Short mmCIF file of C-alpha atoms and ligand atoms in Angstrom, two decimals:
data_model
loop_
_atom_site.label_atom_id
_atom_site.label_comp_id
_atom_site.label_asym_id
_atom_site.label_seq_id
_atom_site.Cartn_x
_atom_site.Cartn_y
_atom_site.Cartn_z
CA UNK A 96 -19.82 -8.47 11.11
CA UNK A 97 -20.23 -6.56 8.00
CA UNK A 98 -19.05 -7.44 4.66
CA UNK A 99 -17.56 -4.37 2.86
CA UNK A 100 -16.11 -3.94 -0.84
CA UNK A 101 -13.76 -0.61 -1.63
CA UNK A 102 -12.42 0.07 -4.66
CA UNK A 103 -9.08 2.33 -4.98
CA UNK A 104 -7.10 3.52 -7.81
CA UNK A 105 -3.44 3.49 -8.62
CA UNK A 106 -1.72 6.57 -8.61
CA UNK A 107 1.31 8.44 -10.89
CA UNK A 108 3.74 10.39 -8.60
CA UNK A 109 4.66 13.58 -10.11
CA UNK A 110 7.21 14.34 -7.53
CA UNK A 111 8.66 10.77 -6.26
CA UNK A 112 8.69 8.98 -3.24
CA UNK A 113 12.21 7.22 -3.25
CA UNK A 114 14.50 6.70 0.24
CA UNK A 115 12.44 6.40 3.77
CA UNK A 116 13.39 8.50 7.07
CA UNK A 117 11.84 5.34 8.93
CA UNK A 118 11.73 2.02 7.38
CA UNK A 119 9.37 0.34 10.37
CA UNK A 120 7.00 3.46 9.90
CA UNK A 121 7.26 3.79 6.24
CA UNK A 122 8.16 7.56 7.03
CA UNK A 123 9.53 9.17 3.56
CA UNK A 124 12.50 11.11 3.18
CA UNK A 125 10.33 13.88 1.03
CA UNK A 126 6.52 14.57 0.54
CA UNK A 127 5.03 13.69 -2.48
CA UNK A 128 2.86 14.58 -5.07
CA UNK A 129 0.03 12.63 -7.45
CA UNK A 130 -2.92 12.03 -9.00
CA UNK A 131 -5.46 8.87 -8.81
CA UNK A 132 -5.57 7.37 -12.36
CA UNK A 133 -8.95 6.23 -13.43
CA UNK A 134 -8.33 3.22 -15.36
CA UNK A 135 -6.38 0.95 -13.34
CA UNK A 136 -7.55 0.36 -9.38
CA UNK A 137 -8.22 -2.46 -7.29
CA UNK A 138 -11.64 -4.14 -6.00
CA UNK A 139 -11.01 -5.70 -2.33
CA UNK A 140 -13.56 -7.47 -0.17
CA UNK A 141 -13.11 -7.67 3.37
CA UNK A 142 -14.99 -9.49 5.79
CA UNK A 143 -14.10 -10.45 9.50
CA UNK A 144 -16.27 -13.71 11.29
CA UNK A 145 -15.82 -16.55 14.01
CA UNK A 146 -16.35 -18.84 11.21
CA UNK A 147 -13.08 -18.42 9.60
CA UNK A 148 -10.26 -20.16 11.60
CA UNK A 149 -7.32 -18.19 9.77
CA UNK A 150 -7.07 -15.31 7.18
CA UNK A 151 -8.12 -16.42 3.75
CA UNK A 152 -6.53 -14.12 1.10
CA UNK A 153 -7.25 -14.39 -2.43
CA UNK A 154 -6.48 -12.57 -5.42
CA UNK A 155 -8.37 -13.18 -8.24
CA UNK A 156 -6.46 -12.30 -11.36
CA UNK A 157 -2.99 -13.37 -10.03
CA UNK A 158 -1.99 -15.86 -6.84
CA UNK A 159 -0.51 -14.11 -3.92
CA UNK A 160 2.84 -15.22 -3.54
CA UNK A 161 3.85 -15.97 0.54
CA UNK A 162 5.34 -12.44 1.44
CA UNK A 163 2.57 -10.22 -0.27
CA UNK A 164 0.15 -13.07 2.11
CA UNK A 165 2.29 -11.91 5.03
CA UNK A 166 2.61 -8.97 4.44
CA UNK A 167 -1.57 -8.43 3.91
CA UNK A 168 -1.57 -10.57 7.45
CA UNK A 169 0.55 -7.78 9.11
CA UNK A 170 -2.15 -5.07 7.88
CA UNK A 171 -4.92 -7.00 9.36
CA UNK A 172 -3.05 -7.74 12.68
CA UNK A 173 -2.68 -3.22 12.58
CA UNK A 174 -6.50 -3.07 12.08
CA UNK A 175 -7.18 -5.77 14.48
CA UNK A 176 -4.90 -4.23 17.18
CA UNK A 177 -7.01 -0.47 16.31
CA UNK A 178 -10.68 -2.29 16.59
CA UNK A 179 -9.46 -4.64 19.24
CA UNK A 180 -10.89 -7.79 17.84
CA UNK A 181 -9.76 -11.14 17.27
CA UNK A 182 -11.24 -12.07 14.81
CA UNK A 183 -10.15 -13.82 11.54
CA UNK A 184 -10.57 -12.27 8.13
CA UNK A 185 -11.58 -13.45 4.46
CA UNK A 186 -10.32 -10.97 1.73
CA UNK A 187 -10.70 -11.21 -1.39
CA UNK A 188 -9.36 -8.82 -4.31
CA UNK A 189 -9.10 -8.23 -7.59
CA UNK A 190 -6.80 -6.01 -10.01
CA UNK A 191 -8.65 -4.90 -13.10
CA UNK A 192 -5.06 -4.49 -14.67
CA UNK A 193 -2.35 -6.93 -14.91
CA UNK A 194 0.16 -7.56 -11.49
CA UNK A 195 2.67 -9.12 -13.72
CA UNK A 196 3.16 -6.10 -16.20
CA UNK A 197 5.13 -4.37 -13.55
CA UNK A 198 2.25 -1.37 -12.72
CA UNK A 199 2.38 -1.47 -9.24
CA UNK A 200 -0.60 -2.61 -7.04
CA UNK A 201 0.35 -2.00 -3.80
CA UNK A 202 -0.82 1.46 -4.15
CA UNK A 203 -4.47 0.78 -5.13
CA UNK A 204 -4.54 -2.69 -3.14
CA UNK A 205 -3.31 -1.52 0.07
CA UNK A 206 -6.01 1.61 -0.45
CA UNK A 207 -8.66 -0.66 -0.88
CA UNK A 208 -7.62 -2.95 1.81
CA UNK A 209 -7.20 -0.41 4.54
CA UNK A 210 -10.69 1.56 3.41
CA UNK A 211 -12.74 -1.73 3.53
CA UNK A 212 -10.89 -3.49 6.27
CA UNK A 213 -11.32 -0.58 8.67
CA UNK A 214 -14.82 -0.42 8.27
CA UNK A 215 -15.36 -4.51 7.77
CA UNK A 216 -13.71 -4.12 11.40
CA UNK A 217 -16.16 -1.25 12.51
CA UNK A 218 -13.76 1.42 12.41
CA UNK A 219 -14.95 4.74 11.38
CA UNK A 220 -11.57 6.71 10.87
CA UNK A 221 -11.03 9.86 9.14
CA UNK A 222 -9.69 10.77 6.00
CA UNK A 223 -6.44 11.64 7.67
CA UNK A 224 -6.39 8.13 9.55
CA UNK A 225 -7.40 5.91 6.92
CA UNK A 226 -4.37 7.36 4.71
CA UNK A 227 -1.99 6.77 7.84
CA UNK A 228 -2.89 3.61 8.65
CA UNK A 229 -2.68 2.68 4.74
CA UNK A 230 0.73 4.09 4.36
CA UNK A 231 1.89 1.20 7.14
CA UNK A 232 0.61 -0.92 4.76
CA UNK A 233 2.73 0.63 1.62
CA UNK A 234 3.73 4.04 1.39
CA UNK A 235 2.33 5.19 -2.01
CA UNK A 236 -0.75 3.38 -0.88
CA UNK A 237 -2.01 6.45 0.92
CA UNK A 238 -1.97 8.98 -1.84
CA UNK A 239 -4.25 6.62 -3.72
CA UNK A 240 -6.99 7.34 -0.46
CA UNK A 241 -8.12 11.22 -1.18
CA UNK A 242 -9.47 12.26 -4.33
CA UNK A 243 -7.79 13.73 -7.24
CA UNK A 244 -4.37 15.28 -7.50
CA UNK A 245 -3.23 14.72 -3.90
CA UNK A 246 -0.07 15.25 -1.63
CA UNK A 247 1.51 13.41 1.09
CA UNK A 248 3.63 15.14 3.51
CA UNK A 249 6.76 13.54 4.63
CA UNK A 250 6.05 14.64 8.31
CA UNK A 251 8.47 13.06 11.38
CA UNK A 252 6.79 10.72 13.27
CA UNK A 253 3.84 8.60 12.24
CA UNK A 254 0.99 11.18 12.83
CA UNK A 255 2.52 13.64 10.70
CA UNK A 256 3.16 11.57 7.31
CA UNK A 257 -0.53 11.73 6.08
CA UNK A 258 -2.05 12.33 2.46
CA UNK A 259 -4.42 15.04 1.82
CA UNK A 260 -6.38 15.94 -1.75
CA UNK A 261 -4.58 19.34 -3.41
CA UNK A 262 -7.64 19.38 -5.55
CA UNK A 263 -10.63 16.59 -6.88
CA UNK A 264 -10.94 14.87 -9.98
CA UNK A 265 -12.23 17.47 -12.15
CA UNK A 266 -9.92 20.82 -11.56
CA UNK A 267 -7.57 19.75 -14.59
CA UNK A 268 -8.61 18.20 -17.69
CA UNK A 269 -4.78 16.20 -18.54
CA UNK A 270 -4.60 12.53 -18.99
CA UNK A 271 -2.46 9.86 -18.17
CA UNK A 272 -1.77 7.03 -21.66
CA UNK A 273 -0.08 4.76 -20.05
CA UNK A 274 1.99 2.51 -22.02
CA UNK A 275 2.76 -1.01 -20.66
CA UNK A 276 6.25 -2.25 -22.49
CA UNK A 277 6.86 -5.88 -21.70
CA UNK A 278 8.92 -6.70 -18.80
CA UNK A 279 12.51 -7.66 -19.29
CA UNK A 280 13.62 -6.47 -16.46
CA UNK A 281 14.60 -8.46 -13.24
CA UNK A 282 12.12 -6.88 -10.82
CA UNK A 283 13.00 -5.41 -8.04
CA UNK A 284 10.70 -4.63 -4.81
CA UNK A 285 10.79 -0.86 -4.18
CA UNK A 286 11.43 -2.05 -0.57
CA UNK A 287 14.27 -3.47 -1.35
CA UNK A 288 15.65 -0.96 -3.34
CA UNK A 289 14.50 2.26 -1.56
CA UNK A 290 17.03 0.80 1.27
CA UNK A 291 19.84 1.55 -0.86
CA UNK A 292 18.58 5.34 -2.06
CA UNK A 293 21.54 7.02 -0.09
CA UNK A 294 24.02 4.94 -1.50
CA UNK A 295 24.04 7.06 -4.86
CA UNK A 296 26.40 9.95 -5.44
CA UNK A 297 23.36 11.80 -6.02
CA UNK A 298 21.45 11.23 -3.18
CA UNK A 299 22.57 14.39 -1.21
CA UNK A 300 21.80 16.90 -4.63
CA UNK A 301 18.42 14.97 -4.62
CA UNK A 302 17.58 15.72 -1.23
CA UNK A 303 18.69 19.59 -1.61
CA UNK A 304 17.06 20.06 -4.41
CA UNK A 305 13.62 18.59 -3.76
CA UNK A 306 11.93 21.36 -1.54
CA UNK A 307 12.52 23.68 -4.45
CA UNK A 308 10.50 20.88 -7.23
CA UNK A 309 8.00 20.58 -4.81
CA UNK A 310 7.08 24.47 -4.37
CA UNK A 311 7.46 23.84 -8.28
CA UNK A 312 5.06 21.54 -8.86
CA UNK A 313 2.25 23.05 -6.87
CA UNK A 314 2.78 26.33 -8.80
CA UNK A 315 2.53 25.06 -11.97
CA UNK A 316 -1.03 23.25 -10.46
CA UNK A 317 -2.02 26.47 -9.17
CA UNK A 318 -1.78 28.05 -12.20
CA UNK A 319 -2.67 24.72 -14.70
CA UNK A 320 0.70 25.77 -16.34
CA UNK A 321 1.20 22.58 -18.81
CA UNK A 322 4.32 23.29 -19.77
CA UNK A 323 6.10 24.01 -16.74
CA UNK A 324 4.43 21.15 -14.83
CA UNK A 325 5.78 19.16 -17.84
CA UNK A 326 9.71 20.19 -17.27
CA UNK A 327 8.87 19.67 -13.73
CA UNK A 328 8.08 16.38 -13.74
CA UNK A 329 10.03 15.05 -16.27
CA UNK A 330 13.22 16.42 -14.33
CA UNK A 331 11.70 14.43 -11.44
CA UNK A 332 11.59 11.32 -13.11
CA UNK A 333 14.83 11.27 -14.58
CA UNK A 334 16.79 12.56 -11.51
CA UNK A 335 15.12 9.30 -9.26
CA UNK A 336 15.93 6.82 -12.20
CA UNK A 337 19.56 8.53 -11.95
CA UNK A 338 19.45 7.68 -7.94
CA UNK A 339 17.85 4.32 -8.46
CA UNK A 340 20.66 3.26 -11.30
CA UNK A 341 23.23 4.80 -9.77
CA UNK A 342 22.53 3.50 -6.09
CA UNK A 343 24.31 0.06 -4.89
CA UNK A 344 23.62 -2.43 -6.16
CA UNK A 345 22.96 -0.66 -9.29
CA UNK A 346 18.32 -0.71 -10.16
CA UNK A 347 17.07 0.28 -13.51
CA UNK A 348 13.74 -0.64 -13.92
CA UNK A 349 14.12 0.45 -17.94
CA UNK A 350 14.25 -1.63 -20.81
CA UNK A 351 14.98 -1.12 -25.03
CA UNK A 352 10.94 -0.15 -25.27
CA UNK A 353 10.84 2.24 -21.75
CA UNK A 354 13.80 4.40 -23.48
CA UNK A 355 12.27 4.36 -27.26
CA UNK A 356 9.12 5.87 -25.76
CA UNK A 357 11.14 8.52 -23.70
CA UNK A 358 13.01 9.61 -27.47
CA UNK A 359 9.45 9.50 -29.07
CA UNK A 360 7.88 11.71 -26.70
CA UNK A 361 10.99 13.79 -26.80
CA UNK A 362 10.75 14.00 -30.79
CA UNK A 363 6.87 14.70 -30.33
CA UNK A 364 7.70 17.86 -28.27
CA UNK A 365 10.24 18.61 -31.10
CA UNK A 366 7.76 18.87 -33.35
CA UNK A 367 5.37 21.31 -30.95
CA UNK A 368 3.07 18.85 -29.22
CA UNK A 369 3.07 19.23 -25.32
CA UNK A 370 3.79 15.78 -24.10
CA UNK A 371 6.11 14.68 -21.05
CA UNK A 372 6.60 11.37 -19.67
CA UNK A 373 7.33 9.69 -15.77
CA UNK A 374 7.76 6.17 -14.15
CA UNK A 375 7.62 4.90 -11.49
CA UNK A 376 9.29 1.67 -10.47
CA UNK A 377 8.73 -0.66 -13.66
CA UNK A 378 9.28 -0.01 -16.97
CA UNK A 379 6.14 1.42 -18.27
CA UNK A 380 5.84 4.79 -19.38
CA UNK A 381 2.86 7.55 -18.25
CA UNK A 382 2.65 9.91 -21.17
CA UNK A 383 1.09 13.22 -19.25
CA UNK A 384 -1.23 15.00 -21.80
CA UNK A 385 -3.82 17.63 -22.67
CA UNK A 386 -6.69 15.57 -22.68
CA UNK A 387 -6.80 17.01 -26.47
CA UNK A 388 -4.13 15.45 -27.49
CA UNK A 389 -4.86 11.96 -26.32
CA UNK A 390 -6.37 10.21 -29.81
CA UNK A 391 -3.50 12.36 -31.47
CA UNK A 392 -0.70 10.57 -29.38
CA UNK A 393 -2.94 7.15 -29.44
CA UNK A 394 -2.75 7.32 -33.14
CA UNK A 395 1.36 7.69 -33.22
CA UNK A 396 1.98 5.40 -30.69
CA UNK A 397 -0.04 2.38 -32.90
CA UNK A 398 2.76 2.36 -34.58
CA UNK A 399 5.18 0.42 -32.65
CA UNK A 400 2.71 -0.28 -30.09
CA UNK A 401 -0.86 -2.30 -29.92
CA UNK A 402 -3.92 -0.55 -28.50
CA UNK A 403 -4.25 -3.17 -25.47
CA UNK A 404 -0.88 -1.96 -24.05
CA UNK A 405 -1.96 1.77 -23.95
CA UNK A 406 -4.61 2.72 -20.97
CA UNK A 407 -5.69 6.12 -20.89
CA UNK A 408 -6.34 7.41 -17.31
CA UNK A 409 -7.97 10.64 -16.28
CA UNK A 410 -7.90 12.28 -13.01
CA UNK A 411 -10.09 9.97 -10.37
CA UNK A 412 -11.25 9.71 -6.93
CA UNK A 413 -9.89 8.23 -3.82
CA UNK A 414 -10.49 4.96 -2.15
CA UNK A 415 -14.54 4.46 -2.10
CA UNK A 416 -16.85 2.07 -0.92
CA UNK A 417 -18.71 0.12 -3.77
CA UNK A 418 -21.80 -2.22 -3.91
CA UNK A 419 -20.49 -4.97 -5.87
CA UNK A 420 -18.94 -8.01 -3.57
CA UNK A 421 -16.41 -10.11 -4.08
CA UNK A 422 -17.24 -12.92 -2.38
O1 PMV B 252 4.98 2.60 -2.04
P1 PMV B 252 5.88 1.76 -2.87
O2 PMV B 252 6.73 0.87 -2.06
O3 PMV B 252 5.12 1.04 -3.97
O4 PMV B 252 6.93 2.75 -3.62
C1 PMV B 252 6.62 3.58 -4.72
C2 PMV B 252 7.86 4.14 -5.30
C3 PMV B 252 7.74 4.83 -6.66
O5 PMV B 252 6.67 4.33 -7.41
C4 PMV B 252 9.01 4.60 -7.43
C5 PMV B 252 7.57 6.34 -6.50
C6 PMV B 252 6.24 6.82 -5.99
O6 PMV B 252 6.24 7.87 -5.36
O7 PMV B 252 5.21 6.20 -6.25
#
């Protein structure tokens, strides 16, 4: 069968996926809301043959550990069951960012996985499919498979939680800098701690509240309103760090150099430049910007920080096949 390569991005969530309706089904409490960031993604191979007697599964910048093995294992066995073949698998994959800075990579690698698996296994599924079937895999995973600034619907059952582009790559010019802070912090799966969501005194005002941010967010897309897509994110961010730290047992993914960042990009807008900040689970910071002000915000942030831990990311694509092969 054929050998296929896909590449996939990671992705920023402007309006958070945190707390699932359906653990088996990865079925989220609340849609979300993205965009594919150019600069960090994942390359996967994927081939299926009678000459391999089990799965092979390699990364190349970083060893899998046993669970993310098993876990890649269980997303061939879904692909398998779809093709219906038996058939064993070599993958092999590589981050062009590094897994132990705390950037998550099931996003892009689960992306790139289902994309080239599906069609390694001669599966031709459609864009709705391939992010359904990739969101079994990991839930952000799927808004990393359409292009651009994309949402995923919460939905109720399995058919309905799918990903769709809001618009491509090129509708808004802002950037990404993401700034990777080393990682102090113990880390904690967002499996693991997603479980214990409704456990915060918050939880019910998040869930109340997030319809409203959601019809908020889209506006301020609609219109390319920087500022107010700026509050609205920011707000975002904080209130699902105030849910994750205030869950239990307690999760803050911050550390010392997560919170300086968050005063210096509050003391930046002080001073008139338009810069916000989110993060997701790890304590790196995505500084969202007018692509103008990128070198401007480069230039301040050299001061406390060197230029290899600052990655600027514009809008990208989705999930895509590629030439180059891994193996
Ligand atoms: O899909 P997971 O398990 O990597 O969870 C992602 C959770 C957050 O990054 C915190 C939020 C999000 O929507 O990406």
């Amino acid at each position: 069968m054929n050998k296929i390569t896909a590449m996939a991005p990671a992705n920023i969530a402007f309006i958070k996926y945190w707390g699932k309706q359906n653990e088996n089904l990865r079925l989220p409490v609340n849609s979300s809301i993205s965009m594919n960031l150019s600069g960090v993604y994942t390359n996967t191979t994927v081939e299926f043959s009678h000459e391999f007697k089990s799965d092979e599964i390699k990364c190349l910048d970083k060893n899998f550990n046993h669970s993310e093995k098993i876990r890649i294992i269980q997303h061939l066995d879904r692909i398998r069951k779809l093709a219906k073949i038996n058939l064993s698998a070599r993958v092999v994959t590589r981050n062009n960012f590094p897994r132990s800075v705390g950037i998550a990579s099931s996003a892009s690698g689960f992306a790139a996985l289902t994309l080239a698996g599906s069609i390694a296994a001669g599966l031709n599924l459609s864009p709705k499919e391939l992010t359904i079937l990739a969101r079994l895999g990991s839930g952000s995973a799927c808004r990393s498979i359409p292009d651009g600034f994309v949402e995923w619907l919460a939905g109720n059952d399995s058919e309905s939680s799918y990903a769709y582009s809001l618009y491509d790559k090129n509708y808004w010019d802002i950037c990404d800098l993401l700034v990777l802070v080393s990682s102090k912090a113990k880390h904690v799966s967002t499996t693991g701690g997603m479980e214990k969501a409704a456990t915060s005194p918050l939880w019910p005002n998040r869930t109340a509240q997030i319809p409203t941010r959601i019809s908020q967010i889209k506006l301020a897309l609609k219109d390319k309103n920087f500022s107010f897509f700026g509050e609205v994110l920011e707000e975002e961010c904080l209130e699902m760090h105030a849910v994750m730290q205030s869950q239990n047992p307690p999760l803050n993914y911050w550390t010392d150099e997560t919170k300086m960042i968050m005063q210096m990009v509050g003391g930046w807008r002080r001073d008139g430049i338009a810069v916000y900040f989110t993060i997701d689970a790890g304590p790196n910071v995505h500084i969202i910007l007018e692509k103008s002000n990128v070198e401007l915000i480069k230039n301040k942030l050299r001061e406390k920080f060197s230029p290899d831990q600052m990655i600027v990311n514009n809008p990208a694509d989705g999930a895509h096949l590629i030439s180059e092969s891994l193996f």
